[in-house]
Short mmCIF file of C-alpha atoms in Angstrom, two decimals:
data_model
loop_
_atom_site.label_atom_id
_atom_site.label_comp_id
_atom_site.label_asym_id
_atom_site.label_seq_id
_atom_site.Cartn_x
_atom_site.Cartn_y
_atom_site.Cartn_z
CA MET A 11 -4.49 -62.93 5.86
CA GLY A 12 -5.66 -60.33 3.25
CA LYS A 13 -4.86 -60.49 -0.41
CA ASN A 14 -1.55 -59.17 -1.72
CA PRO A 15 -2.23 -55.56 -2.90
CA GLU A 16 0.51 -55.66 -5.53
CA GLU A 17 -1.11 -58.77 -7.02
CA GLN A 18 -4.54 -57.16 -6.91
CA PHE A 19 -3.23 -54.03 -8.58
CA LEU A 20 -1.52 -56.12 -11.37
CA LYS A 21 -4.77 -58.07 -11.81
CA GLY A 22 -6.71 -54.85 -12.18
CA LYS A 23 -4.34 -53.64 -14.92
CA GLN A 24 -4.64 -56.94 -16.82
CA LEU A 25 -8.48 -56.92 -16.56
CA TYR A 26 -8.56 -53.28 -17.75
CA LYS A 27 -6.50 -54.17 -20.82
CA ALA A 28 -8.90 -57.02 -21.48
CA HIS A 29 -11.77 -54.51 -21.32
CA GLN A 30 -13.29 -56.33 -18.32
CA PHE A 31 -13.86 -53.00 -16.61
CA LYS A 32 -16.24 -54.04 -13.86
CA LYS A 33 -13.84 -56.75 -12.58
CA SER A 34 -10.90 -54.39 -13.13
CA GLY A 35 -12.58 -51.74 -10.96
CA LYS A 36 -13.19 -54.28 -8.16
CA ALA A 37 -9.58 -55.48 -8.31
CA PHE A 38 -8.22 -51.90 -8.17
CA HIS A 39 -10.63 -51.05 -5.38
CA GLY A 40 -9.44 -54.10 -3.36
CA ALA A 41 -5.83 -53.13 -3.92
CA GLY A 42 -6.55 -49.63 -2.84
CA ILE A 43 -8.16 -50.70 0.44
CA SER A 44 -5.25 -53.12 1.10
CA PHE A 45 -2.62 -50.40 0.48
CA LEU A 46 -4.62 -48.04 2.73
CA ASP A 47 -4.66 -50.61 5.54
CA LYS A 48 -0.84 -50.87 5.18
CA GLY A 49 -0.46 -47.07 5.33
CA ASP A 50 0.83 -46.88 1.75
CA TYR A 51 -1.21 -43.79 0.80
CA ILE A 52 0.46 -43.11 -2.59
CA GLN A 53 -0.20 -46.65 -3.88
CA ALA A 54 -3.70 -46.58 -2.38
CA LYS A 55 -4.54 -43.30 -4.19
CA THR A 56 -3.17 -44.61 -7.54
CA SER A 57 -5.24 -47.82 -7.12
CA LEU A 58 -8.44 -46.01 -6.30
CA ILE A 59 -8.11 -43.59 -9.18
CA ASN A 60 -7.54 -46.50 -11.51
CA ALA A 61 -10.70 -48.08 -10.05
CA ALA A 62 -12.66 -44.90 -10.80
CA ASN A 63 -11.31 -44.90 -14.37
CA ALA A 64 -12.48 -48.55 -14.82
CA PHE A 65 -15.96 -47.80 -13.44
CA ILE A 66 -16.19 -44.75 -15.85
CA GLU A 67 -16.05 -47.28 -18.62
CA THR A 68 -19.08 -49.09 -17.16
CA GLN A 69 -20.91 -45.78 -16.59
CA LYS A 70 -21.37 -46.57 -12.87
CA TYR A 71 -20.97 -42.93 -11.92
CA SER A 72 -22.09 -43.25 -8.31
CA THR A 73 -19.31 -45.85 -7.88
CA VAL A 74 -16.88 -43.52 -9.72
CA LEU A 75 -17.60 -40.82 -7.12
CA GLU A 76 -17.14 -43.26 -4.30
CA MET A 77 -13.73 -44.30 -5.59
CA LEU A 78 -12.62 -40.72 -6.12
CA ARG A 79 -13.77 -39.73 -2.59
CA LEU A 80 -11.76 -42.66 -1.22
CA ALA A 81 -8.76 -41.47 -3.28
CA SER A 82 -9.14 -38.02 -1.77
CA GLU A 83 -9.24 -39.62 1.63
CA THR A 84 -5.79 -41.13 1.09
CA SER A 85 -4.44 -37.67 0.36
CA LEU A 86 -6.05 -36.31 3.56
CA LEU A 87 -4.47 -39.09 5.55
CA GLU A 88 -1.13 -38.22 4.02
CA GLY A 89 -1.53 -34.49 4.67
CA ASP A 90 -1.64 -33.68 1.02
CA TYR A 91 -4.64 -31.27 1.21
CA LEU A 92 -4.09 -29.68 -2.18
CA GLY A 93 -3.86 -33.13 -3.77
CA ALA A 94 -7.16 -34.07 -2.12
CA ASN A 95 -8.63 -30.77 -3.35
CA GLN A 96 -7.70 -31.56 -6.97
CA VAL A 97 -9.36 -34.95 -6.82
CA TYR A 98 -12.55 -33.44 -5.30
CA LYS A 99 -12.63 -30.96 -8.14
CA ASP A 100 -12.01 -33.63 -10.74
CA SER A 101 -14.98 -35.51 -9.30
CA ILE A 102 -17.38 -32.67 -10.08
CA GLU A 103 -17.43 -33.38 -13.82
CA TYR A 104 -18.97 -36.82 -13.33
CA ILE A 105 -21.88 -35.70 -11.04
CA ALA A 106 -24.05 -34.51 -14.01
CA ASN A 107 -24.16 -38.18 -15.15
CA LEU A 108 -26.10 -39.28 -12.00
CA LYS A 109 -29.74 -40.10 -12.68
CA LYS A 110 -31.49 -38.55 -9.63
CA ASN A 111 -31.55 -34.82 -9.08
CA ASP A 112 -31.19 -35.21 -5.30
CA ASP A 113 -28.05 -37.27 -5.82
CA LYS A 114 -26.68 -34.57 -8.10
CA ASN A 115 -27.54 -31.82 -5.57
CA GLU A 116 -26.05 -33.77 -2.67
CA ASN A 117 -22.76 -34.62 -4.48
CA TYR A 118 -22.25 -31.13 -5.94
CA ILE A 119 -22.47 -29.68 -2.46
CA LEU A 120 -20.43 -32.49 -0.83
CA PHE A 121 -17.46 -32.35 -3.19
CA SER A 122 -17.32 -28.56 -3.48
CA VAL A 123 -17.50 -28.14 0.32
CA LEU A 124 -14.72 -30.73 0.84
CA SER A 125 -12.69 -28.81 -1.74
CA TYR A 126 -13.38 -25.59 0.22
CA LEU A 127 -12.10 -27.23 3.50
CA CYS A 128 -8.90 -28.39 1.75
CA LEU A 129 -8.20 -24.88 0.43
CA PHE A 130 -9.03 -23.39 3.92
CA VAL A 131 -6.30 -25.30 5.68
CA LYS A 132 -3.80 -23.95 3.12
CA GLY A 133 -4.80 -20.30 3.65
CA ARG A 134 -6.88 -20.11 0.50
CA GLN A 135 -10.41 -20.01 1.84
CA GLU A 136 -11.50 -17.17 -0.43
CA GLU A 137 -10.59 -19.35 -3.46
CA GLY A 138 -12.64 -22.14 -1.92
CA LEU A 139 -15.71 -19.84 -1.47
CA ASP A 140 -15.43 -18.59 -5.07
CA TYR A 141 -15.46 -22.21 -6.24
CA LEU A 142 -18.40 -23.08 -4.11
CA LYS A 143 -20.34 -20.11 -5.54
CA ARG A 144 -19.64 -21.37 -9.06
CA ILE A 145 -20.91 -24.81 -8.18
CA GLN A 146 -24.02 -23.25 -6.54
CA LYS A 147 -25.38 -22.58 -10.03
CA LYS A 148 -25.64 -26.36 -10.60
CA VAL A 149 -27.70 -26.99 -7.50
CA ASP A 150 -31.39 -26.49 -6.79
CA ASN A 151 -31.75 -23.24 -4.88
CA ASN A 152 -33.94 -24.57 -2.03
CA TYR A 153 -31.73 -27.68 -1.67
CA PHE A 154 -28.65 -25.45 -1.44
CA LYS A 155 -30.19 -23.19 1.28
CA GLU A 156 -31.37 -26.13 3.39
CA SER A 157 -28.06 -28.07 3.21
CA ASN A 158 -26.26 -28.63 6.53
CA LEU A 159 -22.95 -28.46 4.67
CA ILE A 160 -23.77 -24.99 3.33
CA ARG A 161 -24.88 -23.97 6.85
CA LEU A 162 -21.49 -25.22 7.98
CA VAL A 163 -19.58 -23.09 5.45
CA THR A 164 -21.69 -20.01 6.41
CA ASP A 165 -20.90 -20.43 10.09
CA LEU A 166 -17.19 -20.93 9.45
CA THR A 167 -17.13 -17.79 7.29
CA LEU A 168 -18.90 -15.70 9.94
CA ALA A 169 -16.77 -17.07 12.77
CA LEU A 170 -13.62 -15.97 10.89
CA ARG A 171 -14.96 -12.68 9.72
CA ASP A 172 -16.35 -11.62 13.16
CA LYS A 173 -13.79 -13.47 15.28
CA ASN A 174 -16.89 -14.94 17.01
CA GLN A 175 -16.64 -18.26 18.82
CA ASP A 176 -20.43 -18.76 18.96
CA TYR A 177 -20.48 -19.67 15.26
CA LEU A 178 -17.77 -22.29 15.89
CA GLU A 179 -20.00 -23.89 18.58
CA ARG A 180 -22.73 -24.10 16.00
CA VAL A 181 -20.36 -25.90 13.66
CA LYS A 182 -19.35 -28.34 16.38
CA ASN A 183 -23.03 -29.14 16.98
CA LEU A 184 -23.50 -29.85 13.34
CA ILE A 185 -20.69 -32.37 12.99
CA ASN A 186 -22.63 -35.43 14.09
CA SER A 187 -25.45 -34.73 11.58
CA LEU A 188 -23.03 -34.61 8.60
CA LYS A 189 -22.37 -37.66 6.50
CA LEU A 190 -18.60 -37.26 6.53
CA LYS A 191 -15.86 -39.84 6.71
CA LYS A 192 -13.49 -39.78 9.75
CA SER A 193 -10.66 -38.25 7.73
CA GLU A 194 -13.09 -35.51 6.49
CA ILE A 195 -14.26 -34.78 10.03
CA THR A 196 -10.59 -34.44 11.09
CA LEU A 197 -10.09 -31.99 8.16
CA LEU A 198 -13.07 -30.00 9.42
CA LYS A 199 -11.69 -29.95 12.93
CA LYS A 200 -8.41 -28.53 11.63
CA VAL A 201 -10.38 -25.72 9.98
CA ILE A 202 -12.03 -25.06 13.32
CA LEU A 203 -8.60 -25.01 15.02
CA ILE A 204 -7.32 -22.49 12.46
CA ILE A 205 -10.27 -20.14 13.06
CA GLN A 206 -10.01 -20.62 16.84
CA SER A 207 -6.32 -19.65 16.54
CA GLN A 208 -7.26 -16.43 14.76
CA ILE A 209 -9.90 -15.64 17.46
CA PHE A 210 -7.35 -16.16 20.33
CA LEU A 211 -4.30 -14.43 18.76
CA ASP A 212 -3.76 -10.86 19.98
CA PHE A 213 -1.60 -8.36 18.07
CA LYS A 214 -0.48 -4.89 19.04
CA LEU A 215 1.62 -2.59 16.82
CA VAL A 216 4.04 -0.36 18.71
CA LEU A 217 6.05 2.50 17.27
CA ASP A 218 9.06 3.72 19.32
CA LYS A 219 8.05 7.38 18.87
CA GLN A 220 4.84 9.35 18.42
CA GLU A 221 6.29 11.55 15.69
CA TYR A 222 9.17 11.07 13.16
CA THR A 223 10.99 13.36 10.82
CA THR A 224 11.90 12.24 7.34
CA ASN A 225 15.52 11.69 8.30
CA GLU A 226 14.71 9.32 11.22
CA ASN A 227 14.25 5.58 11.14
CA VAL A 228 10.88 4.16 12.21
CA ASN A 229 11.15 1.27 14.62
CA LEU A 230 8.02 -0.91 14.47
CA THR A 231 7.38 -3.77 16.92
CA ILE A 232 4.61 -6.27 16.37
CA ASN A 233 3.75 -7.71 19.78
CA LEU A 234 2.05 -11.07 19.41
CA ASN A 235 0.35 -12.57 22.48
CA SER A 236 -0.40 -16.22 21.82
CA GLY A 237 -0.95 -17.35 25.46
CA PRO A 238 -4.70 -18.29 25.13
CA LEU A 239 -3.78 -20.77 22.34
CA TYR A 240 -1.67 -22.88 24.68
CA GLN A 241 -4.63 -24.73 26.20
CA GLU A 242 -6.58 -24.79 22.92
CA PHE A 243 -3.82 -26.67 21.17
CA LYS A 244 -4.11 -29.36 23.90
CA ASN A 245 -7.92 -29.70 23.42
CA PRO A 246 -8.68 -33.40 22.71
CA PHE A 247 -11.62 -32.36 20.47
CA TYR A 248 -9.18 -31.83 17.54
CA GLU A 249 -7.61 -35.36 17.74
CA PHE A 250 -4.52 -33.57 16.50
CA GLN A 251 -1.20 -32.97 18.17
CA VAL A 252 0.37 -29.55 17.63
CA LYS A 253 4.11 -30.07 17.42
CA SER A 254 5.12 -26.72 15.91
CA PHE A 255 3.60 -23.28 15.51
CA GLU A 256 5.54 -20.76 13.56
CA ILE A 257 5.37 -17.55 11.52
CA SER A 258 6.62 -18.25 8.04
CA LYS A 259 6.23 -14.76 6.51
CA ILE A 260 5.11 -11.24 7.33
CA SER A 261 4.27 -8.76 4.53
CA LEU A 262 3.71 -5.08 5.09
CA ASP A 263 1.82 -2.71 2.83
CA LEU A 264 3.55 0.71 3.05
CA SER A 265 2.82 4.15 1.76
CA ASP A 266 5.07 5.30 -1.08
CA ASN A 267 7.42 7.25 1.14
CA LEU A 268 8.35 4.33 3.37
CA SER A 269 10.66 1.40 2.66
CA LEU A 270 11.57 -1.66 4.67
CA ASN A 271 15.20 -1.56 5.79
CA LYS A 272 15.33 -4.51 8.25
CA LYS A 273 13.13 -7.44 8.99
CA PRO A 274 13.40 -10.61 11.13
CA ASN A 275 14.57 -13.96 9.85
CA PHE A 276 11.87 -16.44 9.02
CA PRO A 277 10.47 -18.81 10.13
CA ILE A 278 9.88 -17.58 13.71
CA ASP A 279 8.94 -20.08 16.30
CA VAL A 280 6.02 -18.76 18.32
CA ASP A 281 6.31 -18.93 22.07
CA LEU A 282 2.93 -20.02 23.29
CA SER A 283 3.73 -19.08 26.87
CA GLY A 284 3.37 -15.34 26.33
CA ASN A 285 4.40 -12.33 24.27
CA ASN A 286 6.39 -12.45 21.08
CA PRO A 287 7.95 -9.16 19.96
CA ILE A 288 8.75 -9.05 16.23
CA GLU A 289 10.77 -5.99 15.10
CA PHE A 290 11.00 -4.11 11.81
CA LEU A 291 13.03 -1.06 10.74
CA LEU A 292 11.49 1.32 8.25
CA LYS A 293 13.05 4.30 6.43
CA PRO A 294 11.08 7.38 5.37
CA HIS A 295 12.19 9.10 2.16
CA PHE A 296 10.00 12.22 1.79
CA GLN A 297 7.01 13.93 3.34
CA LEU A 298 3.58 12.58 2.29
CA ASP A 299 0.04 13.20 3.46
CA GLU A 300 -1.14 10.40 5.80
CA PRO A 301 1.70 7.95 5.58
CA PHE A 302 0.76 4.43 6.75
CA ILE A 303 1.98 1.02 7.64
CA GLY A 304 -0.33 -1.87 6.80
CA PRO A 305 -2.39 -3.75 6.56
CA ILE A 306 0.07 -6.36 7.74
CA HIS A 307 -0.37 -10.00 6.75
CA VAL A 308 1.17 -12.60 9.09
CA THR A 309 1.34 -16.14 7.67
CA PHE A 310 1.29 -18.92 10.27
CA ASN A 311 2.08 -22.63 9.93
CA ILE A 312 0.83 -25.33 12.28
CA ASN A 313 2.95 -28.52 12.09
CA LYS A 314 4.42 -27.16 8.82
CA SER A 315 1.22 -28.20 6.97
CA LEU A 316 -1.75 -26.12 8.08
CA VAL A 317 -1.54 -22.51 6.82
CA PHE A 318 -3.45 -19.38 7.68
CA VAL A 319 -2.97 -15.65 7.22
CA TYR A 320 -3.81 -13.16 9.93
CA GLU A 321 -4.47 -9.58 8.86
CA ILE A 322 -3.55 -6.60 11.13
CA GLU A 323 -5.17 -3.34 10.35
CA ALA A 324 -3.07 -0.42 9.05
CA ILE A 325 -1.77 2.34 11.34
CA GLU A 326 -0.84 5.87 10.44
CA VAL A 327 2.69 7.24 11.01
CA ASN A 328 3.04 10.84 12.18
CA LEU A 329 5.73 12.06 9.86
CA THR A 330 7.03 15.64 9.61
CA SER A 331 9.81 17.38 7.77
CA PRO A 332 12.98 17.72 9.91
CA LEU A 333 13.77 21.11 11.41
CA PRO A 334 16.05 23.05 9.15
CA THR A 335 19.71 23.08 10.12
CA LEU A 336 22.44 25.26 8.64
CA ASP A 337 25.96 24.02 8.12
CA ILE A 338 28.68 26.57 8.89
CA SER A 339 32.25 26.51 7.71
CA LEU A 340 35.29 28.88 7.74
CA LYS A 341 38.06 28.77 5.19
CA ASN A 342 41.43 30.61 5.00
CA LEU A 343 41.91 31.76 1.44
CA ARG A 344 45.63 32.55 2.19
CA PRO A 345 47.90 31.45 5.03
CA PRO A 346 47.55 33.83 7.93
CA LEU A 347 50.64 35.78 9.05
CA ILE A 348 51.14 38.02 12.07
CA GLY A 349 50.69 41.62 11.20
CA GLN A 350 49.28 40.85 7.73
CA SER A 351 45.64 40.73 6.72
CA PHE A 352 44.32 37.63 4.95
CA PRO A 353 40.89 36.77 3.44
CA LEU A 354 38.66 34.51 5.50
CA GLN A 355 35.66 32.93 3.77
CA ILE A 356 32.48 32.21 5.71
CA GLN A 357 29.97 29.78 4.20
CA ILE A 358 26.44 28.99 5.40
CA GLN A 359 24.63 26.02 3.70
CA ASN A 360 21.15 24.68 4.08
CA ASN A 361 21.58 20.93 3.52
CA SER A 362 18.35 20.01 5.35
CA GLU A 363 14.85 19.39 4.00
CA GLY A 364 13.22 22.55 5.43
CA GLU A 365 13.53 26.18 4.52
CA ALA A 366 15.25 28.62 6.92
CA LEU A 367 13.46 31.97 7.19
CA ASP A 368 14.57 35.36 8.47
CA VAL A 369 18.19 34.26 8.75
CA LYS A 370 20.50 36.40 10.98
CA ILE A 371 24.23 35.62 11.21
CA GLY A 372 26.77 37.15 13.57
CA VAL A 373 30.54 36.45 13.67
CA GLU A 374 32.45 37.18 16.82
CA PHE A 375 36.30 37.48 16.76
CA PRO A 376 38.72 37.69 19.72
CA GLU A 377 40.46 41.16 20.21
CA LEU A 378 43.75 39.95 18.74
CA LEU A 379 42.12 39.09 15.43
CA LYS A 380 41.20 42.38 13.87
CA VAL A 381 38.48 42.69 11.24
CA MET A 382 40.04 44.98 8.53
CA ARG A 383 37.35 44.77 5.93
CA GLY A 384 33.92 43.13 5.53
CA THR A 385 30.84 42.78 7.73
CA THR A 386 30.43 40.50 10.69
CA GLU A 387 26.65 40.46 10.42
CA LYS A 388 24.42 39.24 7.65
CA GLN A 389 20.67 39.03 7.35
CA ILE A 390 18.65 37.45 4.52
CA TYR A 391 14.99 36.67 4.06
CA SER A 392 15.36 32.89 3.52
CA LEU A 393 17.76 30.14 2.74
CA ARG A 394 16.06 27.26 0.85
CA LYS A 395 17.07 23.61 0.68
CA ASN A 396 20.54 23.27 -1.00
CA GLU A 397 21.11 27.05 -1.08
CA GLU A 398 24.19 28.65 0.42
CA LEU A 399 25.45 32.03 1.50
CA THR A 400 29.16 32.96 1.17
CA TRP A 401 31.06 36.12 1.96
CA GLU A 402 34.64 37.22 2.82
CA LEU A 403 36.30 39.25 5.60
CA ASN A 404 39.86 40.48 5.80
CA ILE A 405 41.42 39.51 9.17
CA LYS A 406 44.74 40.75 10.69
CA PRO A 407 46.31 38.65 13.44
CA ILE A 408 48.11 40.83 16.01
CA GLU A 409 49.88 38.05 18.02
CA ALA A 410 50.50 34.37 17.75
CA GLY A 411 48.23 32.11 19.74
CA ASP A 412 45.12 29.81 19.77
CA TYR A 413 41.85 31.61 19.33
CA ILE A 414 38.10 30.85 19.05
CA ILE A 415 35.92 32.32 16.31
CA LYS A 416 32.18 32.16 17.18
CA VAL A 417 29.41 32.13 14.61
CA ILE A 418 25.81 32.66 15.85
CA VAL A 419 22.94 31.84 13.49
CA LYS A 420 19.33 32.66 14.28
CA PHE A 421 16.37 31.78 12.03
CA LYS A 422 12.77 30.57 11.86
CA ASP A 423 11.55 27.20 10.51
CA PRO A 424 8.52 27.05 8.12
CA ASP A 425 6.22 26.87 11.21
CA GLN A 426 7.72 30.11 12.56
CA ASN A 427 9.59 28.43 15.36
CA ASP A 428 12.73 30.22 16.51
CA ILE A 429 15.99 28.32 16.14
CA GLU A 430 19.43 29.37 17.29
CA ASP A 431 22.72 27.69 16.49
CA ILE A 432 26.10 28.62 17.92
CA LYS A 433 29.25 27.16 16.49
CA GLU A 434 32.84 27.71 17.74
CA PHE A 435 35.84 27.30 15.41
CA PRO A 436 39.39 26.99 16.87
CA PHE A 437 41.89 29.15 15.02
CA SER A 438 45.71 29.09 15.49
CA ILE A 439 48.29 31.64 14.52
CA LYS A 440 51.85 30.40 14.62
CA LEU A 441 55.08 32.44 14.95
#
């Protein structure tokens, strides 16, 4: 039966207070391993960090790094990748105290690459690469270039950038030559799974029309085909069971004249058996040269812990100004009476976005509605947006009845297309 980890931890604290740092470090280390065996990752991490602090007092920096690496391992086992990343970064400051340059070079690369892998599985690989580049300045140039761990990062980066599986095969062939702990290899395999997912995923952007006017909604469908991933998620290589695969967020970059009116509810469970249509509704506001949608960033979660962002390239939207339309209205300015003339107002308004050119208007009355004064035809050069044309006629009803007054409007749009609009207005004369 192993030692009681709580007692070992308490002993480590007592020895630390007594400044017996070497014995304290060993007690904390023993407690950490015992907690780890019991699956108590939080207590194991606390114990191992305390062990590292004790060995710092003895200036045993290689042992300090060993304790901190074990502490990071507890975070990996718990799925706390950002917690592991922080410990890896904290470890970097002690490497300069190592005596041998080769030990320094090896540990600088090891801890910075492990930090990179932790950030990768949280969708922050660029941040990990930037950190690795900063650490590179501390490492001998030839050692850095010849390192298998650096070759690993290079192949992962190229596999993701080029969506090329050959680079992943090179990474898999490297695994056995790397001096990594089992939990660190599992972390690496999760990075490979994320890249493999991005290689297999297939997106297509579909617009419901080839051309839109500025007063029409734009229906965008993102069709996601995840079928090839079904077998990959079952691959025993990963030693990792995929229980859930979902989209947690989708962000769209839009040109200034487009706004998002409707989006799906998140998260979205991805159906691995086939196509997943995801629909958005966009609203244009004004005409703009080369309007666009995208790039689109789709954030995925695997088992609600691994995160990656897939980028879809932007597409252009063919957006035009709507054809001009003219609103026509008739208004009695005095109640109509049989045998008496009354003023009738005719109003033509351009409430559309486009300009109406060479406007010709004709008004047709039935025989029993006599035009006493005014013209039934009008012609003007143009009617701009928000402009209106109004004139009056005097009409004399001869008999009671229900009549139809017809207004015919002909004009050209800004592209010189002919447009004709005919409106009929019911008109009643009572006894």
